[in-house]
């Protein structure tokens, strides 16, 4: 019964091994275990080496375990927290000072990141080797965080548009929303992925794409259930994270 399930769950969580297991679960849930093997062009990202990849995976494991065991114990904190947990290797990758807090807690002082939305392990895992992927990142939000399924693309769907040094990623992917066949699904995907465009293929912050300022505004359509016709605009990653965290779909 419910009381028995709760008793056993609490017994398992009290085991010293639970913290590590919870961190590993979070890494898998987010699809971020791929950070260890994700193909990235070494000429573009020479310092995205194995030690750095391992440190970024540790960040996500440690952050999830901290929220569940030491923090607010909520999904909302996992998605919207204004801090993360770093070791010196991960701190160097992000370009911040090594943490002085014994737990490795570092605040997001610039308001650019929020919870796991700001983790490079997540962002790099859902991107291509030489460019970002608003499609992969948008699908990540839909599938992993909102638990919503989208049909597979049709056989005649186009591939990834070629990199154009004179165009932004947003411009190159506009074909998805102008094509009536593609728009059926991409209206639920692209508006999420474009909001993460200020993070490059390995999850670092950037301000330019194709030599021009990045438009990272987005639109979260039908957050609770696809096809109901709702729309919520957002302008920053923390705003997007807050919308997802407040939804019943994410809590479910």
Coordinates of N, CA and C in Angstrom, one line a residue:
X1 N 0.8 -1.2 0.0 CA 0.0 0.0 0.0 C 0.9 1.2 0.0
X2 N 0.3 2.4 0.0 CA 1.0 3.6 -0.1 C 2.0 3.8 1.1
X3 N 1.5 3.5 2.3 CA 2.4 3.6 3.4 C 3.6 2.7 3.3
X4 N 3.4 1.5 2.8 CA 4.5 0.6 2.7 C 5.5 1.1 1.6
X5 N 5.0 1.6 0.5 CA 5.9 2.1 -0.5 C 6.7 3.3 0.0
X6 N 6.1 4.2 0.8 CA 6.8 5.3 1.3 C 7.9 4.9 2.3
X7 N 7.5 3.9 3.1 CA 8.5 3.4 4.1 C 9.7 2.8 3.4
X8 N 9.5 2.0 2.3 CA 10.6 1.4 1.6 C 11.4 2.4 0.8
X9 N 10.7 3.4 0.3 CA 11.5 4.5 -0.4 C 12.4 5.3 0.5
X10 N 11.9 5.5 1.7 CA 12.7 6.3 2.7 C 13.8 5.4 3.2
X11 N 13.6 4.1 3.3 CA 14.7 3.2 3.7 C 15.8 3.2 2.6
X12 N 15.4 3.2 1.4 CA 16.4 3.2 0.3 C 17.2 4.5 0.2
X13 N 16.5 5.6 0.4 CA 17.1 6.9 0.4 C 18.1 7.1 1.5
X14 N 17.8 6.4 2.6 CA 18.7 6.6 3.8 C 20.0 5.8 3.6
X15 N 20.1 4.9 2.6 CA 21.3 4.2 2.4 C 22.4 5.1 1.8
X16 N 23.6 5.0 2.3 CA 24.7 5.9 1.8 C 24.9 5.8 0.3
X17 N 24.5 4.7 -0.3 CA 24.7 4.6 -1.8 C 23.6 5.4 -2.6
X18 N 22.6 5.9 -1.9 CA 21.5 6.5 -2.6 C 21.9 7.8 -3.3
X19 N 22.8 8.5 -2.7 CA 23.2 9.8 -3.2 C 23.9 9.6 -4.6
X20 N 24.8 8.7 -4.7 CA 25.4 8.5 -6.0 C 24.4 7.9 -7.0
X21 N 23.5 7.0 -6.6 CA 22.6 6.5 -7.5 C 21.6 7.5 -8.0
X22 N 21.2 8.4 -7.2 CA 20.3 9.5 -7.6 C 21.0 10.4 -8.6
X23 N 22.3 10.7 -8.4 CA 23.0 11.5 -9.4 C 23.1 10.8 -10.7
X24 N 23.3 9.5 -10.7 CA 23.4 8.8 -12.0 C 22.1 8.7 -12.7
X25 N 21.0 8.5 -11.9 CA 19.7 8.6 -12.5 C 19.4 9.9 -13.2
X26 N 19.7 11.0 -12.5 CA 19.5 12.3 -13.1 C 20.2 12.5 -14.4
X27 N 21.5 12.0 -14.4 CA 22.3 12.1 -15.7 C 21.6 11.4 -16.8
X28 N 21.1 10.2 -16.5 CA 20.4 9.4 -17.5 C 19.1 10.0 -17.9
X29 N 18.3 10.5 -17.0 CA 17.0 11.1 -17.3 C 17.2 12.3 -18.2
X30 N 18.2 13.1 -18.0 CA 18.5 14.2 -18.8 C 19.1 13.9 -20.2
X31 N 19.5 12.7 -20.4 CA 20.2 12.3 -21.6 C 21.6 12.9 -21.6
X32 N 22.1 13.3 -20.4 CA 23.4 14.0 -20.3 C 24.6 13.1 -20.2
X33 N 24.4 11.8 -20.0 CA 25.5 10.8 -20.0 C 26.3 10.8 -21.3
X34 N 25.6 11.3 -22.4 CA 26.2 11.4 -23.7 C 27.4 12.4 -23.7
X35 N 27.5 13.3 -22.7 CA 28.6 14.2 -22.7 C 29.9 13.6 -22.8
X36 N 30.0 12.3 -22.3 CA 31.3 11.6 -22.3 C 31.8 11.2 -23.7
X37 N 30.8 11.0 -24.6 CA 31.2 10.5 -25.9 C 30.7 11.3 -27.0
X38 N 29.9 12.4 -26.8 CA 29.4 13.2 -27.8 C 30.4 13.7 -28.8
X39 N 30.2 13.6 -30.1 CA 31.2 14.0 -31.1 C 31.2 15.5 -31.2
X40 N 32.4 16.0 -30.9 CA 32.7 17.5 -31.0 C 34.0 17.7 -31.8
X41 N 34.0 18.7 -32.7 CA 35.1 18.9 -33.5 C 36.3 19.5 -32.6
X42 N 37.4 18.8 -32.6 CA 38.5 19.1 -31.7 C 39.1 20.5 -32.1
X43 N 39.0 20.8 -33.4 CA 39.6 22.0 -33.9 C 38.8 23.2 -33.4
X44 N 37.5 23.0 -33.2 CA 36.6 24.1 -32.7 C 36.6 24.2 -31.2
X45 N 36.7 23.0 -30.5 CA 36.6 23.0 -29.1 C 37.7 22.1 -28.5
X46 N 38.9 22.6 -28.6 CA 40.1 21.8 -28.2 C 40.2 21.5 -26.7
X47 N 39.5 22.3 -25.9 CA 39.6 22.1 -24.5 C 38.4 21.3 -23.9
X48 N 37.6 20.8 -24.9 CA 36.5 19.9 -24.5 C 37.0 18.5 -24.4
X49 N 37.9 18.3 -23.5 CA 38.6 17.0 -23.5 C 38.0 16.1 -22.5
X50 N 38.5 14.8 -22.4 CA 37.9 13.8 -21.5 C 37.8 14.3 -20.0
X51 N 38.9 14.9 -19.4 CA 38.7 15.4 -18.1 C 37.6 16.4 -17.9
X52 N 37.5 17.3 -18.9 CA 36.4 18.3 -18.8 C 35.1 17.7 -18.9
X53 N 34.9 16.8 -19.8 CA 33.6 16.1 -20.0 C 33.2 15.4 -18.7
X54 N 34.2 14.7 -18.1 CA 33.9 14.0 -16.8 C 33.5 15.0 -15.7
X55 N 34.2 16.1 -15.7 CA 33.8 17.1 -14.7 C 32.4 17.7 -14.9
X56 N 32.0 17.8 -16.1 CA 30.7 18.3 -16.4 C 29.6 17.3 -16.0
X57 N 29.9 16.0 -16.2 CA 29.0 15.0 -15.8 C 28.9 15.0 -14.3
X58 N 30.0 15.1 -13.6 CA 30.0 15.2 -12.1 C 29.2 16.4 -11.6
X59 N 29.3 17.5 -12.4 CA 28.4 18.6 -12.0 C 27.0 18.3 -11.9
X60 N 26.5 17.6 -12.9 CA 25.1 17.3 -13.0 C 24.7 16.3 -11.9
X61 N 25.5 15.3 -11.7 CA 25.3 14.3 -10.7 C 25.2 15.0 -9.3
X62 N 26.3 15.8 -9.0 CA 26.4 16.4 -7.7 C 25.2 17.4 -7.5
X63 N 24.9 18.1 -8.5 CA 23.8 19.1 -8.4 C 22.5 18.4 -8.1
X64 N 22.1 17.4 -8.8 CA 20.9 16.7 -8.6 C 20.9 16.1 -7.1
X65 N 22.0 15.5 -6.7 CA 22.0 14.9 -5.4 C 21.9 16.0 -4.3
X66 N 22.5 17.1 -4.6 CA 22.4 18.2 -3.6 C 21.0 18.7 -3.5
X67 N 20.3 18.9 -4.6 CA 18.9 19.4 -4.5 C 18.0 18.4 -3.7
X68 N 18.2 17.1 -4.0 CA 17.3 16.1 -3.4 C 17.7 15.9 -1.9
X69 N 18.9 15.9 -1.6 CA 19.3 15.5 -0.2 C 19.6 16.8 0.7
X70 N 20.1 17.8 0.1 CA 20.5 19.0 0.9 C 19.7 20.3 0.6
X71 N 19.0 20.3 -0.5 CA 18.4 21.6 -1.0 C 16.9 21.5 -0.7
X72 N 16.1 22.1 -1.7 CA 14.7 22.2 -1.5 C 13.9 21.0 -1.8
X73 N 14.6 19.9 -2.3 CA 13.9 18.6 -2.5 C 12.8 18.7 -3.6
X74 N 12.9 19.6 -4.5 CA 11.8 19.8 -5.5 C 12.3 19.7 -6.9
X75 N 11.4 19.3 -7.8 CA 11.7 19.4 -9.2 C 11.9 20.8 -9.7
X76 N 11.1 21.7 -9.1 CA 11.3 23.2 -9.4 C 12.7 23.6 -9.2
X77 N 13.3 23.2 -8.1 CA 14.7 23.6 -7.8 C 15.7 23.0 -8.9
X78 N 15.4 21.8 -9.2 CA 16.3 21.2 -10.3 C 16.2 21.9 -11.6
X79 N 15.1 22.5 -11.9 CA 14.9 23.2 -13.2 C 15.3 24.7 -13.1
X80 N 15.1 25.3 -12.0 CA 15.2 26.8 -11.9 C 16.3 27.3 -11.0
X81 N 17.0 26.5 -10.3 CA 18.0 26.9 -9.3 C 19.0 28.0 -9.9
X82 N 19.3 28.9 -9.1 CA 20.2 30.0 -9.5 C 21.7 29.7 -9.0
X83 N 22.0 28.4 -9.0 CA 23.3 27.9 -8.6 C 23.6 26.6 -9.2
X84 N 24.8 26.1 -9.1 CA 25.2 24.8 -9.5 C 26.3 24.3 -8.6
X85 N 26.8 23.1 -8.8 CA 27.8 22.5 -8.0 C 29.0 22.2 -9.0
X86 N 30.2 22.8 -8.7 CA 31.3 22.7 -9.6 C 32.6 22.2 -8.9
X87 N 33.4 21.5 -9.6 CA 34.8 21.3 -9.1 C 35.7 22.2 -9.9
X88 N 37.0 22.3 -9.6 CA 37.9 23.3 -10.2 C 37.9 23.1 -11.8
X89 N 37.8 21.8 -12.2 CA 37.9 21.6 -13.7 C 36.7 22.2 -14.4
X90 N 35.5 21.9 -13.8 CA 34.3 22.4 -14.4 C 34.2 24.0 -14.3
X91 N 34.7 24.5 -13.2 CA 34.7 26.0 -13.0 C 35.6 26.6 -14.1
X92 N 36.8 26.0 -14.4 CA 37.6 26.5 -15.4 C 36.9 26.5 -16.8
X93 N 36.2 25.5 -17.1 CA 35.5 25.4 -18.3 C 34.5 26.5 -18.5
X94 N 33.8 26.8 -17.4 CA 32.8 27.9 -17.4 C 33.4 29.3 -17.3
X95 N 34.6 29.3 -17.0 CA 35.3 30.6 -16.8 C 34.9 31.4 -15.6
X96 N 34.7 30.6 -14.5 CA 34.4 31.2 -13.2 C 35.5 30.8 -12.2
X97 N 35.5 31.5 -11.1 CA 36.5 31.2 -10.1 C 36.2 29.8 -9.4
X98 N 37.2 29.1 -9.1 CA 37.0 27.8 -8.4 C 36.2 28.0 -7.1
X99 N 35.2 27.1 -6.8 CA 34.4 27.3 -5.6 C 35.2 27.3 -4.3
X100 N 34.7 28.1 -3.4 CA 35.3 28.2 -2.1 C 34.4 27.4 -1.1
X101 N 33.1 27.3 -1.5 CA 32.2 26.5 -0.7 C 32.6 25.1 -0.6
X102 N 32.6 24.4 0.6 CA 33.0 23.0 0.7 C 32.2 22.1 -0.2
X103 N 31.0 22.4 -0.5 CA 30.1 21.6 -1.3 C 30.3 21.9 -2.8
X104 N 31.1 22.9 -3.1 CA 31.3 23.3 -4.5 C 30.1 24.1 -5.1
X105 N 29.3 24.7 -4.2 CA 28.2 25.5 -4.7 C 28.6 26.8 -5.2
X106 N 28.2 27.1 -6.5 CA 28.5 28.4 -7.1 C 27.3 29.0 -7.7
X107 N 27.1 30.3 -7.4 CA 25.9 31.0 -7.8 C 25.9 31.4 -9.3
X108 N 24.8 31.4 -9.9 CA 24.7 31.9 -11.3 C 24.5 33.5 -11.1
X109 N 25.6 34.2 -11.1 CA 25.5 35.6 -10.8 C 25.0 36.4 -11.9
X110 N 25.1 35.9 -13.2 CA 24.7 36.7 -14.3 C 23.3 36.5 -14.9
X111 N 22.6 35.6 -14.3 CA 21.2 35.4 -14.7 C 21.0 34.7 -16.1
X112 N 22.1 34.1 -16.5 CA 22.1 33.5 -17.9 C 21.6 32.0 -17.8
X113 N 21.8 31.3 -16.7 CA 21.5 29.9 -16.6 C 20.5 29.7 -15.5
X114 N 19.9 28.5 -15.6 CA 18.9 28.1 -14.5 C 18.9 26.6 -14.4
X115 N 19.1 26.1 -13.3 CA 19.0 24.7 -13.0 C 19.8 23.9 -14.1
X116 N 19.2 22.7 -14.4 CA 19.8 21.9 -15.4 C 19.7 22.4 -16.8
X117 N 18.9 23.4 -17.0 CA 18.9 24.1 -18.3 C 20.2 24.7 -18.6
X118 N 21.0 25.0 -17.6 CA 22.3 25.7 -17.8 C 23.5 24.8 -17.8
X119 N 23.2 23.5 -17.6 CA 24.4 22.5 -17.5 C 24.9 22.2 -18.9
X120 N 26.2 22.4 -19.0 CA 26.9 22.1 -20.2 C 26.8 20.6 -20.6
X121 N 26.7 19.7 -19.6 CA 26.5 18.3 -19.9 C 25.2 18.1 -20.7
X122 N 24.2 18.8 -20.4 CA 22.9 18.7 -21.0 C 23.0 19.3 -22.4
X123 N 23.5 20.6 -22.4 CA 23.5 21.3 -23.7 C 24.4 20.7 -24.7
X124 N 25.6 20.2 -24.3 CA 26.5 19.5 -25.3 C 25.9 18.2 -25.8
X125 N 25.2 17.5 -24.9 CA 24.7 16.2 -25.3 C 23.6 16.3 -26.3
X126 N 22.9 17.5 -26.3 CA 21.8 17.7 -27.3 C 22.2 18.8 -28.3
X127 N 23.4 18.6 -28.9 CA 23.9 19.5 -30.0 C 24.7 18.7 -30.9
X128 N 25.1 19.3 -32.1 CA 25.9 18.6 -33.1 C 27.4 18.8 -32.8
X129 N 28.2 18.2 -33.6 CA 29.6 18.3 -33.4 C 30.2 19.7 -33.6
X130 N 29.6 20.5 -34.6 CA 30.1 21.8 -35.0 C 29.1 22.9 -34.9
X131 N 27.9 22.6 -34.4 CA 26.9 23.6 -34.3 C 25.8 23.2 -33.3
X132 N 25.0 24.1 -32.9 CA 24.0 23.8 -31.9 C 22.8 23.1 -32.6
X133 N 21.9 22.7 -31.9 CA 20.7 22.0 -32.5 C 19.4 22.4 -31.8
X134 N 18.7 23.4 -32.3 CA 17.5 23.8 -31.6 C 16.5 22.6 -31.6
X135 N 16.6 21.7 -32.6 CA 15.7 20.6 -32.7 C 16.0 19.6 -31.5
X136 N 17.2 19.2 -31.4 CA 17.6 18.3 -30.3 C 17.3 18.8 -29.0
X137 N 17.6 20.1 -28.8 CA 17.3 20.7 -27.5 C 15.9 20.9 -27.2
X138 N 15.1 21.3 -28.3 CA 13.7 21.4 -28.1 C 13.0 20.1 -27.8
X139 N 13.4 19.0 -28.4 CA 12.9 17.7 -28.2 C 13.3 17.2 -26.8
X140 N 14.5 17.6 -26.3 CA 14.9 17.3 -24.9 C 13.9 17.8 -23.9
X141 N 13.5 19.1 -24.1 CA 12.5 19.7 -23.2 C 11.2 18.9 -23.3
X142 N 10.7 18.7 -24.5 CA 9.4 18.0 -24.7 C 9.4 16.6 -24.1
X143 N 10.4 15.8 -24.4 CA 10.5 14.4 -24.1 C 10.9 14.2 -22.7
X144 N 12.0 14.8 -22.3 CA 12.7 14.4 -21.0 C 12.0 15.2 -19.8
X145 N 11.6 16.4 -20.1 CA 11.1 17.3 -19.0 C 9.6 17.3 -18.9
X146 N 8.9 17.3 -20.1 CA 7.5 17.4 -20.1 C 6.8 16.1 -20.4
X147 N 7.6 15.0 -20.7 CA 7.1 13.7 -21.0 C 6.1 13.6 -22.1
X148 N 6.4 14.4 -23.1 CA 5.4 14.5 -24.3 C 6.1 13.8 -25.5
X149 N 5.3 13.0 -26.1 CA 5.8 12.2 -27.3 C 5.4 12.9 -28.6
X150 N 6.4 13.0 -29.5 CA 6.1 13.5 -30.8 C 6.3 12.4 -31.9
X151 N 5.6 12.4 -32.9 CA 5.8 11.4 -33.9 C 7.1 11.5 -34.6
X152 N 7.7 10.4 -35.1 CA 9.0 10.5 -35.9 C 8.8 11.4 -37.1
X153 N 9.9 12.0 -37.6 CA 9.7 12.8 -38.8 C 9.4 12.0 -40.0
X154 N 8.8 12.5 -41.0 CA 8.5 11.8 -42.2 C 9.8 11.4 -43.0
X155 N 9.7 10.4 -43.8 CA 10.9 9.9 -44.5 C 11.5 10.9 -45.4
X156 N 10.7 11.9 -45.9 CA 11.2 12.9 -46.8 C 11.7 14.2 -46.1
X157 N 11.7 14.1 -44.7 CA 12.2 15.3 -44.0 C 13.6 15.6 -44.4
X158 N 13.9 16.9 -44.4 CA 15.2 17.4 -44.7 C 16.2 17.2 -43.6
X159 N 17.5 17.2 -43.9 CA 18.5 17.0 -42.8 C 18.8 18.4 -42.2
X160 N 19.9 18.4 -41.5 CA 20.4 19.6 -40.8 C 20.9 20.6 -41.9
X161 N 20.4 21.8 -41.9 CA 20.8 22.8 -42.9 C 22.3 23.0 -42.8
X162 N 23.0 23.2 -43.9 CA 24.5 23.4 -43.9 C 24.8 24.7 -43.1
X163 N 25.9 24.7 -42.5 CA 26.4 25.9 -41.7 C 26.6 27.0 -42.7
X164 N 26.0 28.2 -42.4 CA 26.2 29.4 -43.2 C 26.8 30.4 -42.4
X165 N 28.1 30.8 -42.6 CA 28.7 31.8 -41.8 C 28.1 33.2 -41.8
X166 N 27.2 33.4 -42.7 CA 26.5 34.7 -42.8 C 25.1 34.6 -42.3
X167 N 24.6 33.5 -41.8 CA 23.3 33.3 -41.3 C 23.3 32.7 -39.9
X168 N 22.3 33.1 -39.1 CA 22.2 32.5 -37.8 C 21.5 31.1 -37.8
X169 N 21.7 30.4 -36.8 CA 21.0 29.1 -36.8 C 19.5 29.2 -36.9
X170 N 19.0 30.2 -36.2 CA 17.5 30.5 -36.3 C 17.1 30.7 -37.7
X171 N 17.8 31.5 -38.5 CA 17.5 31.7 -39.9 C 17.5 30.5 -40.7
X172 N 18.5 29.6 -40.4 CA 18.7 28.4 -41.2 C 17.6 27.4 -41.0
X173 N 17.0 27.5 -39.8 CA 16.0 26.5 -39.4 C 14.6 27.0 -39.6
X174 N 14.4 28.2 -40.1 CA 13.1 28.8 -40.4 C 12.3 27.9 -41.3
X175 N 12.9 27.1 -42.1 CA 12.2 26.3 -43.1 C 11.2 25.3 -42.4
X176 N 11.5 25.0 -41.1 CA 10.6 24.1 -40.4 C 9.3 24.7 -40.1
X177 N 9.3 26.0 -39.9 CA 8.0 26.7 -39.6 C 7.3 27.2 -40.8
X178 N 8.0 27.4 -41.9 CA 7.4 27.9 -43.1 C 6.9 26.8 -44.0
X179 N 7.4 25.6 -43.8 CA 6.9 24.4 -44.5 C 5.7 23.8 -43.7
X180 N 4.6 23.7 -44.4 CA 3.3 23.3 -43.8 C 3.4 21.9 -43.2
X181 N 4.1 21.0 -43.9 CA 4.3 19.6 -43.4 C 5.1 19.5 -42.2
X182 N 6.2 20.3 -42.2 CA 7.1 20.2 -41.0 C 6.6 21.0 -39.8
X183 N 5.8 22.0 -40.1 CA 5.3 22.9 -39.0 C 4.4 22.1 -38.0
X184 N 3.8 21.1 -38.4 CA 2.9 20.4 -37.5 C 3.6 20.0 -36.2
X185 N 4.8 19.5 -36.3 CA 5.6 19.1 -35.1 C 6.5 20.2 -34.7
X186 N 7.2 20.9 -35.6 CA 8.2 21.8 -35.3 C 7.7 23.1 -34.5
X187 N 6.4 23.3 -34.6 CA 5.9 24.5 -33.9 C 5.9 24.2 -32.4
X188 N 6.0 22.9 -32.0 CA 6.2 22.5 -30.6 C 7.6 22.4 -30.2
X189 N 8.5 22.4 -31.1 CA 9.9 22.1 -30.8 C 10.8 23.3 -30.9
X190 N 10.7 24.0 -32.1 CA 11.7 25.1 -32.4 C 11.6 26.2 -31.4
X191 N 10.4 26.6 -30.9 CA 10.3 27.7 -30.0 C 10.9 27.4 -28.7
X192 N 11.2 26.1 -28.4 CA 12.0 25.8 -27.2 C 13.5 25.8 -27.4
X193 N 13.9 25.2 -28.5 CA 15.3 25.1 -28.9 C 15.9 26.5 -29.1
X194 N 15.2 27.4 -29.8 CA 15.7 28.7 -30.0 C 16.1 29.5 -28.8
X195 N 15.3 29.2 -27.7 CA 15.6 29.8 -26.4 C 16.9 29.4 -25.8
X196 N 17.6 28.4 -26.3 CA 18.8 27.9 -25.8 C 20.0 28.2 -26.7
X197 N 19.7 29.1 -27.7 CA 20.7 29.4 -28.7 C 21.9 30.1 -28.2
X198 N 21.8 30.8 -27.1 CA 23.0 31.5 -26.6 C 24.0 30.6 -25.9
X199 N 23.8 29.3 -26.0 CA 24.8 28.3 -25.5 C 25.3 27.5 -26.7
X200 N 26.6 27.6 -26.9 CA 27.2 27.0 -28.1 C 27.2 25.4 -28.0
X201 N 27.8 24.7 -29.0 CA 27.6 23.3 -29.1 C 28.2 22.5 -27.9
X202 N 29.0 23.2 -27.0 CA 29.5 22.5 -25.8 C 29.0 23.2 -24.6
X203 N 28.0 24.1 -24.7 CA 27.3 24.6 -23.6 C 27.9 25.9 -23.0
X204 N 28.8 26.5 -23.7 CA 29.3 27.8 -23.2 C 28.5 28.9 -23.8
X205 N 28.5 30.0 -23.0 CA 27.7 31.2 -23.4 C 28.3 31.9 -24.6
X206 N 27.4 32.4 -25.5 CA 27.9 33.1 -26.7 C 26.8 34.2 -26.9
X207 N 27.3 35.3 -27.6 CA 26.3 36.4 -27.9 C 26.1 36.5 -29.4
X208 N 27.0 35.9 -30.2 CA 26.9 36.1 -31.7 C 26.8 34.7 -32.4
X209 N 26.0 34.7 -33.5 CA 25.9 33.6 -34.3 C 25.9 34.0 -35.7
X210 N 26.7 33.5 -36.6 CA 26.8 34.0 -37.9 C 27.2 35.5 -38.0
X211 N 28.0 35.9 -37.0 CA 28.4 37.3 -36.9 C 27.4 38.3 -36.4
X212 N 26.2 37.8 -36.0 CA 25.1 38.7 -35.6 C 24.6 38.4 -34.2
X213 N 24.0 39.3 -33.5 CA 23.5 39.1 -32.2 C 22.4 38.0 -32.3
X214 N 22.4 37.1 -31.3 CA 21.5 36.0 -31.2 C 20.1 36.4 -30.7
X215 N 19.1 36.0 -31.4 CA 17.7 36.2 -30.9 C 17.4 34.9 -30.2
X216 N 17.4 35.0 -28.8 CA 17.1 33.8 -28.0 C 15.7 33.8 -27.4
X217 N 14.8 34.7 -27.9 CA 13.5 34.7 -27.4 C 12.8 33.4 -27.9
X218 N 11.8 33.0 -27.2 CA 11.1 31.8 -27.6 C 9.6 31.7 -27.2
X219 N 9.0 30.6 -27.6 CA 7.6 30.5 -27.3 C 7.3 29.0 -26.9
X220 N 6.7 28.9 -25.7 CA 6.4 27.5 -25.2 C 4.9 27.3 -25.5
X221 N 4.7 26.5 -26.5 CA 3.3 26.1 -26.9 C 2.8 24.9 -26.2
X222 N 1.6 24.9 -25.8 CA 0.9 23.7 -25.3 C 1.7 23.0 -24.3
X223 N 2.0 23.7 -23.3 CA 2.9 23.1 -22.3 C 2.3 21.9 -21.6
X224 N 1.0 21.9 -21.4 CA 0.3 20.8 -20.7 C -0.1 19.6 -21.6
X225 N -0.5 20.0 -22.8 CA -0.9 18.9 -23.7 C -0.9 19.4 -25.1
X226 N -0.3 18.7 -26.1 CA -0.1 19.2 -27.4 C -1.5 19.3 -28.1
X227 N -1.6 20.4 -28.9 CA -2.8 20.6 -29.7 C -3.9 21.4 -29.0
X228 N -3.7 21.9 -27.8 CA -4.7 22.7 -27.2 C -4.7 24.2 -27.6
X229 N -3.6 24.6 -28.2 CA -3.6 26.0 -28.7 C -3.1 27.1 -27.7
X230 N -2.4 26.7 -26.6 CA -1.9 27.7 -25.7 C -0.5 28.2 -26.1
X231 N -0.1 29.3 -25.7 CA 1.2 29.8 -26.0 C 1.7 30.8 -24.9
X232 N 3.0 30.5 -24.5 CA 3.6 31.4 -23.5 C 5.0 31.8 -24.0
X233 N 5.1 33.1 -24.3 CA 6.4 33.6 -24.7 C 7.4 33.7 -23.5
X234 N 8.7 33.7 -23.8 CA 9.7 33.9 -22.8 C 10.9 34.6 -23.5
X235 N 11.7 35.2 -22.7 CA 12.9 36.0 -23.2 C 14.2 35.5 -22.7
X236 N 14.2 34.7 -21.7 CA 15.5 34.3 -21.1 C 15.4 32.8 -20.7
X237 N 16.5 32.2 -20.5 CA 16.5 30.8 -20.0 C 15.8 30.6 -18.6
X238 N 16.1 31.5 -17.7 CA 15.4 31.4 -16.4 C 13.9 31.5 -16.6
X239 N 13.4 32.3 -17.5 CA 12.0 32.4 -17.7 C 11.4 31.1 -18.3
X240 N 12.1 30.5 -19.2 CA 11.7 29.2 -19.8 C 11.7 28.2 -18.7
X241 N 12.7 28.1 -17.9 CA 12.8 27.1 -16.8 C 11.6 27.3 -15.9
X242 N 11.3 28.5 -15.6 CA 10.2 28.7 -14.6 C 8.8 28.3 -15.2
X243 N 8.7 28.5 -16.5 CA 7.4 28.0 -17.2 C 7.3 26.5 -17.1
X244 N 8.4 25.8 -17.5 CA 8.4 24.4 -17.4 C 8.2 23.9 -16.0
X245 N 8.9 24.5 -15.1 CA 8.8 24.0 -13.7 C 7.3 24.2 -13.1
X246 N 6.6 25.2 -13.6 CA 5.3 25.5 -13.1 C 4.2 24.6 -13.7
X247 N 4.6 23.8 -14.7 CA 3.6 23.1 -15.4 C 3.2 21.8 -14.7
X248 N 2.0 21.4 -14.9 CA 1.5 20.1 -14.4 C 2.2 18.9 -15.1
X249 N 2.5 19.2 -16.4 CA 3.1 18.1 -17.2 C 4.5 17.7 -16.7
X250 N 5.3 18.7 -16.3 CA 6.6 18.4 -15.7 C 6.5 17.7 -14.3
X251 N 5.6 18.2 -13.5 CA 5.4 17.6 -12.2 C 4.9 16.1 -12.3
X252 N 4.2 15.8 -13.4 CA 3.7 14.5 -13.5 C 4.8 13.5 -13.9

